[in-house]
PDB file of C-alpha atoms in Angstrom:
ATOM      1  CA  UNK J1150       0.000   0.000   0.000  1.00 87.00           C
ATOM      2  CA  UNK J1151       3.013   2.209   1.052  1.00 88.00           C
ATOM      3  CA  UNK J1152       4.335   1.714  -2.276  1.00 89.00           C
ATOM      4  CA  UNK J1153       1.443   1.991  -4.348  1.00 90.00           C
ATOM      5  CA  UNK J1154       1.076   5.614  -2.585  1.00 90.00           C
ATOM      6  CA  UNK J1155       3.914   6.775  -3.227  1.00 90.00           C
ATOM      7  CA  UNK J1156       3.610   5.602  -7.138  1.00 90.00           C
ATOM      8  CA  UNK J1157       0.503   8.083  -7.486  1.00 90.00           C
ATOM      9  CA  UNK J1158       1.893  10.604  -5.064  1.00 90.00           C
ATOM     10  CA  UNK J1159       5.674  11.097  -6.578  1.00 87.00           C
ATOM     11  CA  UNK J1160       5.714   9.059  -9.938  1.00 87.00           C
ATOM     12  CA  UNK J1161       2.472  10.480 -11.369  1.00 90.00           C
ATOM     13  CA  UNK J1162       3.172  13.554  -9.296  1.00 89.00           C
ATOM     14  CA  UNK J1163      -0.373  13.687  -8.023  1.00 90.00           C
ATOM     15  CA  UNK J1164      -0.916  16.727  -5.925  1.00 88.00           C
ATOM     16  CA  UNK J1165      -4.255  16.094  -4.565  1.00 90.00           C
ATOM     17  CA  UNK J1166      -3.451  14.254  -1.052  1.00 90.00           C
ATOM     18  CA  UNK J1167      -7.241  14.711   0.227  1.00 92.00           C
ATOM     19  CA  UNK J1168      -8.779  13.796  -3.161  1.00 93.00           C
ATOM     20  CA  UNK J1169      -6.916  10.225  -3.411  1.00 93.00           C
ATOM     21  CA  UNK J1170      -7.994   9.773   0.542  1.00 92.00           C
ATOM     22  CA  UNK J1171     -11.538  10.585  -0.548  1.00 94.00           C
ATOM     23  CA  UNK J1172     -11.738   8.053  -3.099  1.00 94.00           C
ATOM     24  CA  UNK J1173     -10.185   5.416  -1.393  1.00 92.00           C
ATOM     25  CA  UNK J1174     -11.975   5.307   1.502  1.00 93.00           C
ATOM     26  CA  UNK J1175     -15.211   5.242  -0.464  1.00 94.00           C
ATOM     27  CA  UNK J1176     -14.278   2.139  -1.798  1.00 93.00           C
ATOM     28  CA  UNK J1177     -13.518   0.961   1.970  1.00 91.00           C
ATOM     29  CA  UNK J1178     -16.931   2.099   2.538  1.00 92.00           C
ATOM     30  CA  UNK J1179     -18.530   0.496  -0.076  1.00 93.00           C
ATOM     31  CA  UNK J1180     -16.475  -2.508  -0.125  1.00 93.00           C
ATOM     32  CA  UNK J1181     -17.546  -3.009   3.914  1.00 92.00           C
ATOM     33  CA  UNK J1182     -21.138  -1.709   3.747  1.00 91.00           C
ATOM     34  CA  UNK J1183     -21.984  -4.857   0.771  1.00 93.00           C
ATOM     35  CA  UNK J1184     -19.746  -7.428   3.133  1.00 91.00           C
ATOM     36  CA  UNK J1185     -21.722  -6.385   6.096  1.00 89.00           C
ATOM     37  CA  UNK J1186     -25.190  -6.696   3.846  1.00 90.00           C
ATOM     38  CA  UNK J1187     -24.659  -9.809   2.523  1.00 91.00           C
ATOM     39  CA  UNK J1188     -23.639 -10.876   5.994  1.00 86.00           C
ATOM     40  CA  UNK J1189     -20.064 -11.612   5.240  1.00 87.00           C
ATOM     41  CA  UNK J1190     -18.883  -9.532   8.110  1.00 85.00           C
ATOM     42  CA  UNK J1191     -20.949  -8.133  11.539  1.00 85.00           C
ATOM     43  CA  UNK J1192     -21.556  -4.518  11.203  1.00 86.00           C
ATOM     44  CA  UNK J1193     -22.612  -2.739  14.174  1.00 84.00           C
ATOM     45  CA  UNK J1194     -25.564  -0.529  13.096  1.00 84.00           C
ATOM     46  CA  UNK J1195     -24.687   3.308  13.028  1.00 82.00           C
ATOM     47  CA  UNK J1196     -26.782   5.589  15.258  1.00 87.00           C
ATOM     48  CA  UNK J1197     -26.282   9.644  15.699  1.00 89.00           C
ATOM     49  CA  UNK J1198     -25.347   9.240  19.739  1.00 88.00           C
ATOM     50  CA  UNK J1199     -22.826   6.862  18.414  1.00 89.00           C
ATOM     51  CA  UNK J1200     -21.667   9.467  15.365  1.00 90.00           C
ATOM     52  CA  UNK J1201     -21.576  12.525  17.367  1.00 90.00           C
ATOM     53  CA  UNK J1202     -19.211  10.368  20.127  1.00 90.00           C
ATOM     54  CA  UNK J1203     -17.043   9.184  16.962  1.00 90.00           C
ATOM     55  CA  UNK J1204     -16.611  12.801  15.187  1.00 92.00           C
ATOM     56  CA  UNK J1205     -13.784  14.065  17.185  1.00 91.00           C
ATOM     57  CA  UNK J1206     -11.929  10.559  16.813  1.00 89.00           C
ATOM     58  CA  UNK J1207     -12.662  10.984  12.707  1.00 92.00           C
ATOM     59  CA  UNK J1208     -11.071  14.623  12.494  1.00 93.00           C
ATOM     60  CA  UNK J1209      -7.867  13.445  13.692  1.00 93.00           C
ATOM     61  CA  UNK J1210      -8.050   9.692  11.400  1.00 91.00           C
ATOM     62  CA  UNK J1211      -8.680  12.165   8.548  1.00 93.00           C
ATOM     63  CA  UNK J1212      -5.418  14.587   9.516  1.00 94.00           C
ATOM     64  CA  UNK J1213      -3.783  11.674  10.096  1.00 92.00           C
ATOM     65  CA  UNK J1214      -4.454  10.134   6.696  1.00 92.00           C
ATOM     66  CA  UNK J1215      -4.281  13.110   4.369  1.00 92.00           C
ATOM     67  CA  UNK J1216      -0.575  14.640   6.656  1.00 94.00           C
ATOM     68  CA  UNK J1217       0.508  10.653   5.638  1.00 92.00           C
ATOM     69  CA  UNK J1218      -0.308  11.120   1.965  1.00 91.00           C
ATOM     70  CA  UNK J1219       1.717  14.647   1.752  1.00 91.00           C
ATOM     71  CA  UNK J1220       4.709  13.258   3.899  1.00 92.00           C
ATOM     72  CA  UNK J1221       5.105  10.633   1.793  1.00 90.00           C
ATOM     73  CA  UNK J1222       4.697  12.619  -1.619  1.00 89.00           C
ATOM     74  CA  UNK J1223       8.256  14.647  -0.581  1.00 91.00           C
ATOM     75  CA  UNK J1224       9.950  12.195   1.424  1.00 91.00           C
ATOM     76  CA  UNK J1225      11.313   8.934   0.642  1.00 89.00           C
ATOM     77  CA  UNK J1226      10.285   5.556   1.724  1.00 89.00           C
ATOM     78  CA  UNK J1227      12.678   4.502   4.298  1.00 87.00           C
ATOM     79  CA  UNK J1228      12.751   7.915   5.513  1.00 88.00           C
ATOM     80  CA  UNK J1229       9.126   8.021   6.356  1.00 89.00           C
ATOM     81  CA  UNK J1230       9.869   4.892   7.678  1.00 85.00           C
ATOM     82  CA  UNK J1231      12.169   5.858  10.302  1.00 86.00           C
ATOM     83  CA  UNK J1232      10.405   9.418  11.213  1.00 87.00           C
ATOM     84  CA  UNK J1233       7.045   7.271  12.367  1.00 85.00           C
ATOM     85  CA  UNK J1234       9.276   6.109  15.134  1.00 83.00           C
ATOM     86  CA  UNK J1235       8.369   9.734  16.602  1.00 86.00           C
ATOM     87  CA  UNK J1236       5.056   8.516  16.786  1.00 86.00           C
ATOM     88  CA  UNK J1237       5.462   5.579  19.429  1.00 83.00           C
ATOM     89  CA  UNK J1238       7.600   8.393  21.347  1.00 84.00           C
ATOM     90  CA  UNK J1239       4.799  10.938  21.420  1.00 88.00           C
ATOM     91  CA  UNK J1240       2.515   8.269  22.465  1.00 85.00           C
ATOM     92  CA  UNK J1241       3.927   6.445  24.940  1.00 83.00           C
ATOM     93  CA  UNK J1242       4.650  10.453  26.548  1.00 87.00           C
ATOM     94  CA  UNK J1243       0.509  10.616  26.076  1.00 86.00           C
ATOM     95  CA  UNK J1244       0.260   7.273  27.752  1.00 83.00           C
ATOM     96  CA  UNK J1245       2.089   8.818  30.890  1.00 84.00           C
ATOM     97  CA  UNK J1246       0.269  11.963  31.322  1.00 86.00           C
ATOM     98  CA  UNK J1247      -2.946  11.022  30.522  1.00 83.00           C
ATOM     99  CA  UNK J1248      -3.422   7.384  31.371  1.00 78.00           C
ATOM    100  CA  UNK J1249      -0.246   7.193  34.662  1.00 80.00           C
ATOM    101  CA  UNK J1250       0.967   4.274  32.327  1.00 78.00           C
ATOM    102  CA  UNK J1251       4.653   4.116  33.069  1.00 79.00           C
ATOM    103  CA  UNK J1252       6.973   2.258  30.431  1.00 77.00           C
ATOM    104  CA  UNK J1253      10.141   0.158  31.566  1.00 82.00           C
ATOM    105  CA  UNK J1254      14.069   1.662  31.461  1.00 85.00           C
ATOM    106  CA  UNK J1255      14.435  -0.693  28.434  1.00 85.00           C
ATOM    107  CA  UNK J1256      11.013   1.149  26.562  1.00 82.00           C
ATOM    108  CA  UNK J1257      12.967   4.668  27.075  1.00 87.00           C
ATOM    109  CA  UNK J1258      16.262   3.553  25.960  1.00 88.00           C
ATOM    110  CA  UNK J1259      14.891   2.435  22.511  1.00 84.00           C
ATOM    111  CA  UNK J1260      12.889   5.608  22.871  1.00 83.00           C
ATOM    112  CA  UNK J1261      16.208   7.588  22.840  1.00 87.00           C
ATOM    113  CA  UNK J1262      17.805   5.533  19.832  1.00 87.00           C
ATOM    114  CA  UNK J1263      14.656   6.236  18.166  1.00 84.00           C
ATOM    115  CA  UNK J1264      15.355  10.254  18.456  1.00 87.00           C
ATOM    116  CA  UNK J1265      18.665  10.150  17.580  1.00 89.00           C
ATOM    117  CA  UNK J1266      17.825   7.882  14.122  1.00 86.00           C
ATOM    118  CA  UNK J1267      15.477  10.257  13.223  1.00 85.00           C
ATOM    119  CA  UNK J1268      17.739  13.387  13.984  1.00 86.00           C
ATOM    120  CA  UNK J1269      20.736  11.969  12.389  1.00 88.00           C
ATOM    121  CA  UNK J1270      18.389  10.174   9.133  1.00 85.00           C
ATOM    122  CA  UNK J1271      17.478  14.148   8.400  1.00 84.00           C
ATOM    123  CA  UNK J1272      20.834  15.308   8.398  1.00 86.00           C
ATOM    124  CA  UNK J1273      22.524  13.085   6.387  1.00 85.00           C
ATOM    125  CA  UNK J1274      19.529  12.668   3.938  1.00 82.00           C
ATOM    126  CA  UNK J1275      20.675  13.851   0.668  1.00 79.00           C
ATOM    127  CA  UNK J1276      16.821  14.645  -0.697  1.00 81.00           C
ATOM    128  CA  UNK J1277      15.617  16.364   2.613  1.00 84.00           C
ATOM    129  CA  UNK J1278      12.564  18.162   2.108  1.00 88.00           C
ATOM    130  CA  UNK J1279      11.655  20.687   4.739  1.00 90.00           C
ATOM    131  CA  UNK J1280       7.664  20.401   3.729  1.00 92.00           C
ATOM    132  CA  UNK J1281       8.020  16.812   3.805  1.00 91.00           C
ATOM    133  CA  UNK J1282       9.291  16.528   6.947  1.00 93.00           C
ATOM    134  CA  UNK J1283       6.995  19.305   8.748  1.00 94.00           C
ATOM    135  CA  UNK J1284       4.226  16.791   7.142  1.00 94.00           C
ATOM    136  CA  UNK J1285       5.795  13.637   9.101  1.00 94.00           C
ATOM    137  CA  UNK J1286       6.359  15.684  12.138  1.00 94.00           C
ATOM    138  CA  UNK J1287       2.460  16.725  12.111  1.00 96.00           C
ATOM    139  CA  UNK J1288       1.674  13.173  10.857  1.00 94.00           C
ATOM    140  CA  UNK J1289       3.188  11.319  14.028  1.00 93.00           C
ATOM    141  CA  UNK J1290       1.561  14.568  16.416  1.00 94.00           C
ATOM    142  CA  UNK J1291      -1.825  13.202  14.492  1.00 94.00           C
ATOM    143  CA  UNK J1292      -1.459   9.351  14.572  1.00 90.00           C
ATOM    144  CA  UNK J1293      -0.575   9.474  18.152  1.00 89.00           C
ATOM    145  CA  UNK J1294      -3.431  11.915  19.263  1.00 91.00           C
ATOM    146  CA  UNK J1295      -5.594   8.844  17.512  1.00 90.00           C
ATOM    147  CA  UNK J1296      -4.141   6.210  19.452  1.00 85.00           C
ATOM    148  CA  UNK J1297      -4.439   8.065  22.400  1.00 88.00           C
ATOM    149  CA  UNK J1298      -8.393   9.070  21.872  1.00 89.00           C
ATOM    150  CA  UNK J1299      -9.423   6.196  20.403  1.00 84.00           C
ATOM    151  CA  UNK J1300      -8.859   4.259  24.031  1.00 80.00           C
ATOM    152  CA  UNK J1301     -10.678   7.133  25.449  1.00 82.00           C
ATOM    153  CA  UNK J1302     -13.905   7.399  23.176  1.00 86.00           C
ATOM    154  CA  UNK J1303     -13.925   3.689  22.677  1.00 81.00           C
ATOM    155  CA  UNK J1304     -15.838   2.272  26.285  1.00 79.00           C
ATOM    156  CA  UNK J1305     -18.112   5.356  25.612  1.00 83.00           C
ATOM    157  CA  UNK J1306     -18.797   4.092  21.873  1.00 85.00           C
ATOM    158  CA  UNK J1307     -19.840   0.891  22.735  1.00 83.00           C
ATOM    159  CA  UNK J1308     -22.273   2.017  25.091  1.00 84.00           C
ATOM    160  CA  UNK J1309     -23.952   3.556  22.071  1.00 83.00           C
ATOM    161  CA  UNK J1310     -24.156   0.305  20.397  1.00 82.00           C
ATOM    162  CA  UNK J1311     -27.126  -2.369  20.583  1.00 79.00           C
ATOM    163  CA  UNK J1312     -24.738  -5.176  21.210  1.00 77.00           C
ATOM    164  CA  UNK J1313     -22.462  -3.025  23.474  1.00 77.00           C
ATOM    165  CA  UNK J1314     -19.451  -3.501  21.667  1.00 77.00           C
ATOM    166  CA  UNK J1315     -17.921  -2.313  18.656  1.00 78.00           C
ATOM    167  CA  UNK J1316     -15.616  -4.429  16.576  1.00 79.00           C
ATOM    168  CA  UNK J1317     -12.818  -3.649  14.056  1.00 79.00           C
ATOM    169  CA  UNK J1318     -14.981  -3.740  11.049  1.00 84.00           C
ATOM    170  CA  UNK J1319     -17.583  -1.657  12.616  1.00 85.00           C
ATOM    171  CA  UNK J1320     -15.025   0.784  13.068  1.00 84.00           C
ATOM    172  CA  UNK J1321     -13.649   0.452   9.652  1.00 86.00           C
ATOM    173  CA  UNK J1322     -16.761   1.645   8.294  1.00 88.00           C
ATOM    174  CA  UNK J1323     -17.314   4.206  10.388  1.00 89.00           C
ATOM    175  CA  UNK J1324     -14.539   6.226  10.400  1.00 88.00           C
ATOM    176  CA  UNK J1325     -14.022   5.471   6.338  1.00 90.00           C
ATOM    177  CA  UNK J1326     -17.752   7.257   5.701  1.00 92.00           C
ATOM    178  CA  UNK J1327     -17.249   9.460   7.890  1.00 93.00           C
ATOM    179  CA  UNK J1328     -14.129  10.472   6.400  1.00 93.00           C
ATOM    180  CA  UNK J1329     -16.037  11.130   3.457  1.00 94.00           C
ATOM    181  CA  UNK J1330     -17.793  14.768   4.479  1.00 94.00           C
ATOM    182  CA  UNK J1331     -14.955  16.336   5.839  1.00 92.00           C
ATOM    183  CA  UNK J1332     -12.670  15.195   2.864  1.00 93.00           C
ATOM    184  CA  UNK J1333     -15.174  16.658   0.801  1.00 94.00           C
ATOM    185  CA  UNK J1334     -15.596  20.159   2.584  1.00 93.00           C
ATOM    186  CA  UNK J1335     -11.320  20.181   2.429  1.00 91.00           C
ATOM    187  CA  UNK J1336     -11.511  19.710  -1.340  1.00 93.00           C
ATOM    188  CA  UNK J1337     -13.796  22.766  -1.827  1.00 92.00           C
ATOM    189  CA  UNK J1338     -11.865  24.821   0.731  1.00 89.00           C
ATOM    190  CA  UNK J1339      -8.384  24.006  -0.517  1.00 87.00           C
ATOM    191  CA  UNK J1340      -9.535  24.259  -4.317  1.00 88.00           C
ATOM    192  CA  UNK J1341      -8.341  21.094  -4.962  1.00 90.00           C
ATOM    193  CA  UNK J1342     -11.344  20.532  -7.003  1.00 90.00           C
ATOM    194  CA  UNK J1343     -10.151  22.520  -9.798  1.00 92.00           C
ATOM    195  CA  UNK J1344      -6.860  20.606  -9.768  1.00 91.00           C
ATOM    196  CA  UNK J1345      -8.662  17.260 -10.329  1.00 91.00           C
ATOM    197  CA  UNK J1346     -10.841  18.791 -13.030  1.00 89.00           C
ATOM    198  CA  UNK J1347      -7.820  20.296 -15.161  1.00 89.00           C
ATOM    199  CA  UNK J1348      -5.217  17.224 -13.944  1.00 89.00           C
ATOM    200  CA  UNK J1349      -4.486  14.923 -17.015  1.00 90.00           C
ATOM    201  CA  UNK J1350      -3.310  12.419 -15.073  1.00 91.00           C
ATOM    202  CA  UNK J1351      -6.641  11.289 -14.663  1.00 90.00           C
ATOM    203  CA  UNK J1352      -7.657  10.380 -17.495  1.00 91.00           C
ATOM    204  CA  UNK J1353      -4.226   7.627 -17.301  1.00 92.00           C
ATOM    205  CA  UNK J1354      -6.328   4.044 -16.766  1.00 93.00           C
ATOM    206  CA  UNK J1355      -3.106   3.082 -15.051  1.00 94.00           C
ATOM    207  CA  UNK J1356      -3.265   6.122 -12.637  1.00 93.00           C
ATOM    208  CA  UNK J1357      -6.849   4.952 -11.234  1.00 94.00           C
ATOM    209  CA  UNK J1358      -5.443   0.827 -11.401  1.00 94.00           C
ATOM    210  CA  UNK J1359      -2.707   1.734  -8.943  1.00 93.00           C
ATOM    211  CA  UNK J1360      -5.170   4.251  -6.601  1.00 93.00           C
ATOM    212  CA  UNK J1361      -7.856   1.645  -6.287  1.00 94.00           C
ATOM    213  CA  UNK J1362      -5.388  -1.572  -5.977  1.00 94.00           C
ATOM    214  CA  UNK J1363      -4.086   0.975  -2.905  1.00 91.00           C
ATOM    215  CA  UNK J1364      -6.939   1.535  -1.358  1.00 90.00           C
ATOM    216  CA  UNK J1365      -8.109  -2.174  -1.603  1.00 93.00           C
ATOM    217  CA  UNK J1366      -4.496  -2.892   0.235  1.00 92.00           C
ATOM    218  CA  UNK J1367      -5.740   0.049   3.050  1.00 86.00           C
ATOM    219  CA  UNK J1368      -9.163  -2.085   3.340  1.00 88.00           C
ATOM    220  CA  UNK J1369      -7.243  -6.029   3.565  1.00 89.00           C
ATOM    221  CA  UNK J1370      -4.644  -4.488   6.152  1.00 84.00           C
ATOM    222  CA  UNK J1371      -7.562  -4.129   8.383  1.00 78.00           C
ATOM    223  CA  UNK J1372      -9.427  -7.191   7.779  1.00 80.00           C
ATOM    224  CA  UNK J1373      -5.875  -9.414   7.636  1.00 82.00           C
ATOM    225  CA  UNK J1374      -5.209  -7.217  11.034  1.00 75.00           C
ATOM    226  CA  UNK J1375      -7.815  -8.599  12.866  1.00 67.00           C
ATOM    227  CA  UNK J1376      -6.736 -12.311  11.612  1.00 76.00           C
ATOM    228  CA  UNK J1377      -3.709 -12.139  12.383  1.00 77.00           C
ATOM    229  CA  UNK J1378      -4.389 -10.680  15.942  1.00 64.00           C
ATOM    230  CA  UNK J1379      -6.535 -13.414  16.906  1.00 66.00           C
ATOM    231  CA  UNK J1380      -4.208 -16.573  15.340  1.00 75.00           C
ATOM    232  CA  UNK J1381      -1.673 -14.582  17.688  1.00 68.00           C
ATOM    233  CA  UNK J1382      -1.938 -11.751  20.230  1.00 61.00           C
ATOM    234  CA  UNK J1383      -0.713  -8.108  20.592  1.00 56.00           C
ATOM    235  CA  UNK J1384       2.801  -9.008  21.536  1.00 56.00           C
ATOM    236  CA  UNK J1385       3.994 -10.908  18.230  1.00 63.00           C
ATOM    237  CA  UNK J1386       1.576  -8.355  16.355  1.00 64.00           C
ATOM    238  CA  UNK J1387       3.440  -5.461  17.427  1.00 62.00           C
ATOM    239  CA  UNK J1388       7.230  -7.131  16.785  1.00 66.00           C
ATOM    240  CA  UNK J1389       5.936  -8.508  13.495  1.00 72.00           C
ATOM    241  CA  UNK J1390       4.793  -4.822  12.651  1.00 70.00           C
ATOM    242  CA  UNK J1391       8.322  -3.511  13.919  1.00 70.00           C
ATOM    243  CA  UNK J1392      10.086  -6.217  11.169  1.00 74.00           C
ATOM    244  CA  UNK J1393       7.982  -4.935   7.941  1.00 77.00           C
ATOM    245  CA  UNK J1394       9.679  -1.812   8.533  1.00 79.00           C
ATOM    246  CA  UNK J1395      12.987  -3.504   6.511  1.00 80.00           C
ATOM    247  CA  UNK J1396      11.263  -4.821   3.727  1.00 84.00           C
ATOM    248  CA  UNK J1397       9.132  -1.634   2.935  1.00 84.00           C
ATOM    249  CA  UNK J1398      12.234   0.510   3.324  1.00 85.00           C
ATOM    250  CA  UNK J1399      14.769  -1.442   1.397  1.00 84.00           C
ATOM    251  CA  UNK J1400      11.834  -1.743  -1.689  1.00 84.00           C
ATOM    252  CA  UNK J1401      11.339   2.244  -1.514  1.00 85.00           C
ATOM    253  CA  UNK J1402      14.893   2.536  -2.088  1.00 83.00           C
ATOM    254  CA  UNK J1403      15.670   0.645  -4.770  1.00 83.00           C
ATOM    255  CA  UNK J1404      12.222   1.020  -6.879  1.00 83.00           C
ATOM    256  CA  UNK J1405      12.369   4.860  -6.687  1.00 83.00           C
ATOM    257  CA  UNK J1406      16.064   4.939  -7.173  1.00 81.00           C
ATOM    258  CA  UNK J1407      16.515   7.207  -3.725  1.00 82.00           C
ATOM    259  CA  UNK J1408      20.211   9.330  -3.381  1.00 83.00           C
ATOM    260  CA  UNK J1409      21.784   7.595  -0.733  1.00 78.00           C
ATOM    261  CA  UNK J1410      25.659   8.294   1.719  1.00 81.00           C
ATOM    262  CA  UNK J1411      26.966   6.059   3.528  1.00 84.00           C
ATOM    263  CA  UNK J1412      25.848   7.891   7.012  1.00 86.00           C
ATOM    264  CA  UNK J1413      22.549   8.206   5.668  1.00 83.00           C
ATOM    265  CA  UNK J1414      22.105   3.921   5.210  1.00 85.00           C
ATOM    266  CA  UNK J1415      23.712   3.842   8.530  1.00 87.00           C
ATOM    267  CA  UNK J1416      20.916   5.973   9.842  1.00 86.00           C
ATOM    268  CA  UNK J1417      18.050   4.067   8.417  1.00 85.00           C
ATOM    269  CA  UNK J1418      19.308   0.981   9.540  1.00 86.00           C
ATOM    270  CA  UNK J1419      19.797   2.211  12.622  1.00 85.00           C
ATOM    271  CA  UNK J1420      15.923   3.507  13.282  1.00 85.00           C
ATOM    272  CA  UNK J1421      15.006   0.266  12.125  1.00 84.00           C
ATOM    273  CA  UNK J1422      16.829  -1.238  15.030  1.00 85.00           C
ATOM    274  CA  UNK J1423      15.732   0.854  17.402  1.00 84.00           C
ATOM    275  CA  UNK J1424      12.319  -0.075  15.906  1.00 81.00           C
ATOM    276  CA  UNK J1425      12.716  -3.665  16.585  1.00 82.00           C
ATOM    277  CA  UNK J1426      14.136  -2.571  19.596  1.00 84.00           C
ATOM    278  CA  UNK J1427      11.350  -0.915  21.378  1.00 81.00           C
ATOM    279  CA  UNK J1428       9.079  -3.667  19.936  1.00 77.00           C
ATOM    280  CA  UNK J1429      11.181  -5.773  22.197  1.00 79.00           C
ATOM    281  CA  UNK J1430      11.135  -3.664  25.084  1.00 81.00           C
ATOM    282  CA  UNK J1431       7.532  -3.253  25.111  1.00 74.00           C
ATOM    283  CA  UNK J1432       7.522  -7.473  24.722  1.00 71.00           C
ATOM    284  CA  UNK J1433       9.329  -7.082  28.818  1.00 69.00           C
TER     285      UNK J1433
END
């Protein structure tokens, strides 16, 4: 999916971040609301008490979507990589403060390598973007303000809900159409509409082959998520998650032909350690 993103984003140079999030989260929407008809999948049913809890939750999944789409359309692969190490930084801090969860010496060590990957990756990365990197930097602010809400909307949400809970495709499909109002209210106020109308790479059949096989990758991370979870547990989830990272950033590199130093490699490979790391620590 990471890939596929980045061919529309950078390859195809498409500059409408919110536009590509619209559409593929309509087909997330769509794609769920038929599984959930046919009975495929449980689907809790959507009320307003249940929507108006949700909203503030959606704002940030849609910041945190759209700030992903723009980091990744300056910044390399493996870079982006390394700079969502931030994230687990900014939320374990959250954790702290707002839930008195304390982490282990080992957590905060791998927490430290993680800061000094990411200082060090910028530095020596010969295609630094400034924009690019603001967008990561707002991007990890945004994914771990979701985290952190998410745990405190969620026992509220299922209260809403006729069964009292509220699984992972119900919440799929409700913050993908959701999504879908306030990514259309950003594409009138940004203007972006009159990019997609004049844009000729539109009217490529490959450009729209590559956004929809991406979006369909967003929908089966979800589903194969939830599999995966329950053949194993959070603790091999989150060290399995941690590994990825090497694959993904060693296949940006060499498909989009990325500048590379020596001290810059060195850097990437070491976030990805750290990465693996903290996945570790948080195992203890």
């Amino acid at each position: 999916m990471i890939l596929l993103n980045k061919v529309v984003l950078s390859s195809y140079n498409f500059r409408a971040g919110i536009s590509l999030m619209f559409y593929q989260n309509l087909i997330s929407s769509v794609i769920v609301a038929v599984l959930g008809l046919c009975g495929v999948v449980s689907v809790e049913k959507l009320n307003w008490k249940l929507i108006r809890v949700w909203i503030p939750v959606n704002i940030i999944f849609v910041g945190m979507l759209v700030s992903g789409m723009y980091s990744l359309r300056y910044i390399n692969i493996a870079m982006v990589t390394i700079l969502k190490n931030v994230t687990n930084i900014l939320t374990a801090i959250g954790e702290l403060y707002i839930f008195r969860k304390h982490q282990n010496q080992k957590v905060w060590v791998a927490m430290f390598l993680m800061i000094i990957s990411a200082i060090s990756g910028g530095i020596t990365d010969l295609s630094f973007d400034s924009v690019g990197y603001a967008w990561q930097f707002l991007n990890c602010v945004l994914t771990a303000s979701y985290s952190l809400t998410l745990r405190q909307v969620m026992d509220k949400a299922k209260q809403l809900t006729r069964s009292g809970s509220l699984n992972e495709v119900s919440m799929v499909l409700l913050n993908n159409l959701l999504s879908l109002p306030f990514a259309i209210f950003s594409i009138l106020l940004f203007g972006e509409w009159q990019y997609i109308v004049n844009a000729d790479v539109i009217r490529m059949p490959m450009f729209w082959v590559v956004a929809t096989a991406s979006g369909l990758f967003g929908l089966a991370i979800s589903f194969t998520s939830m599999w995966f979870l329950h053949q194993t547990g959070p603790t091999t989830y989150s060290l399995v998650g941690s590994l990825n990272k090497i694959p993904i950033s060693i296949a940006g590199l060499l498909v989009f032909n990325v500048p590379l130093s020596v001290p810059n490699i060195f850097s990437i490979l070491f976030g990805l350690f750290a990465g693996i790391f903290f996945a570790r620590a948080k195992m203890s």
